[in-house]
């Protein structure tokens, strides 16, 4: 077991060396990276928006907008086709998802169906593989009446195409802003994810993304005044539209479109040489130039309107024909607004309105603070864990620390290779991994000590310790890995980053424990030739403890039952402090530009904006405030209105460090996915433990985990800590940690059941608890050292998350001993329920017999 062939040695160190090489770019500046050889990897970790600043926006396609547009197109097509076929009709109407028309002469019904056959013809669709989809279904509810209904497949086809087209348009718009490495991708069936790192002005980004940018040139109907049209009825074929002025000016516009934005080939922000005003110069393609020239020739002396998203930008008079295919748009622009309009026109129009259903924006100053705090907390955590291992294990502690350093290097290397995004919860995942990575080494070392106490030689003890610890470590880490996977698939944004780092950390931990640590131990044995296991400076848990844990089980059960009942009672009687992730609303972190911030003053100023309940509290320092505004319950756009109102009120006195806005659509989905995540993770782990052990073990582990989850919920209710997406990450991590701890204990129980078939179950559980007590304490302490460092030095943003984790680690350690163990007695587990592998096993080892409960 401790022998390594040459190729194994080379393989182990090749992996470690590659990890170090791929980690190095994260420690160098860009100029240093440029000076490296061409073959050297230069890809560094991508920092999340919460670390470097920037904007995250989730945009949703307006399905109803697409449906309405398709119905209008269908009505126009029916009208045109029937007229071209010279077929009489009446009652052409469209409502909901249906358009119907009555053919005047029933003898022409078949001719009408033939003329309209293209409406129900299938169209090819990549979303249905190589097949096709029919957008409209034809019904004939009564003779002469044709009814065309949009199919669900047709709507999905339109939505899918609209998302694809919108991604292209949004990409062109964002790239025009000069940002670096934006992420624009599909998110689900009808949504688009936009992430722009390092963005200094998120307001401008929202304005550019929020416009459909459908540009049209239409004639002004001057047959009557707009006021007369508003008071009476507009002429057929004309509609009243308003300008962008304040107050808006009404215009009576002919519905006929002369030229649309599709015919534009270029648009640039310039200045009018006569007035020095900012304008937008445009140029048409050949078709657009011809149509525009013809219209201006026929309309000399008339007004024509330039319309953007149904708002009149300007309505100049045609003094002479415009035949060159170019012109300019004026309308009280600033230099920036003219440039933004030019960007929109060059990028093209969106096929449908995009609604911002979720926004998370972090200012660059907060990002820099988060990076600094994360680095400092990581250094402190690493120093404490390394020092603790040296104190606890001496020379073996040095070996564990070398493996730990390699472990961290491999985590960062894999994240860099995958191009993963590192967020603040991701840093928390790495720090937590640092604390948990020593767990495998602790299990191995404690097992080696036990083997040595049984009288085996040092080499035999080390060999047997690694072999016996393998199953325990795999079982324990695999359960945590299940939680990480489920968190990744059901989570979103920063929570996914946490899941990625946790999952990678588990894999690298198992690898380093059973390859690098074993290799280092084998080299130490051959070179030093020790006679005895090295001892640390302090033995935190004495050898051969005889604590009678099971004698306390009734008290523990009573305490746990009362605490769980109290937690659930509080949960149903008190309102938990749900964050905007689950109830919708807006959360804004601001920092005063002139020293101390006044929460009462800000609260008073915002209360006059008529935006509902506003909470303002100090956040981390005297100059920083956290503002929470309740959900508006008026659709997703209402949340964006709140952000703009608050920004307009406070921008002159406060720097906006962080903005999070979640609409009702996304908040309900996040609440559901969070609940499903916890339940799914527990069910998956129950199935795994049931498969690996017996049903009593599976039920015991899950009930103990339910106890831990209940306690965590109780903590959020009692303390009022905000319950948000990171809280789900904390709960799922504690679920994994608690199961990990419980599996280690249960694995020893299962082993002892095979060895001591006649020992009373209470004594056998006490023996198992005592044998794993040192590992339980040491792993808990190292994990807590890492988390406490993150809590104290990781910054205010992550503080509530780490506090919940600290509480969960303590509760999880308690439940693995005082809840999971006694439940096996309750479920009537007996030694003969597991078949012995070796009937000749000795009785209880000398010195390890616990007192009878």
CSV table of C-alpha atoms in Angstrom, one decimal, residues 219 284 289-302 304 317-327:
chain,number,residue,atom,x,y,z
A,219,UNK,CA,-45.9,60.9,-42.4
A,284,UNK,CA,-30.1,54.2,-45.9
A,289,UNK,CA,-33.0,55.5,-50.1
A,290,UNK,CA,-35.3,55.0,-53.0
A,291,UNK,CA,-38.5,54.8,-50.8
A,292,UNK,CA,-37.4,57.7,-48.7
A,293,UNK,CA,-36.6,59.9,-51.7
A,294,UNK,CA,-39.9,59.0,-53.4
A,295,UNK,CA,-41.9,59.8,-50.2
A,296,UNK,CA,-40.1,63.2,-49.7
A,297,UNK,CA,-40.6,64.1,-53.3
A,298,UNK,CA,-44.4,63.6,-53.0
A,299,UNK,CA,-44.6,65.2,-49.5
A,300,UNK,CA,-42.8,68.5,-49.9
A,301,UNK,CA,-44.4,70.9,-47.5
A,302,UNK,CA,-45.7,68.2,-45.2
A,304,UNK,CA,-42.8,63.6,-41.4
A,317,UNK,CA,-41.1,69.7,-42.3
A,318,UNK,CA,-40.0,68.4,-45.8
A,319,UNK,CA,-38.7,71.6,-47.5
A,320,UNK,CA,-37.2,69.7,-50.4
A,321,UNK,CA,-36.8,66.1,-51.6
A,322,UNK,CA,-34.1,64.1,-49.8
A,323,UNK,CA,-32.6,62.0,-52.5
A,324,UNK,CA,-29.2,61.2,-51.3
A,325,UNK,CA,-30.3,58.4,-48.9
A,326,UNK,CA,-28.9,60.1,-45.8
A,327,UNK,CA,-30.1,62.6,-43.3
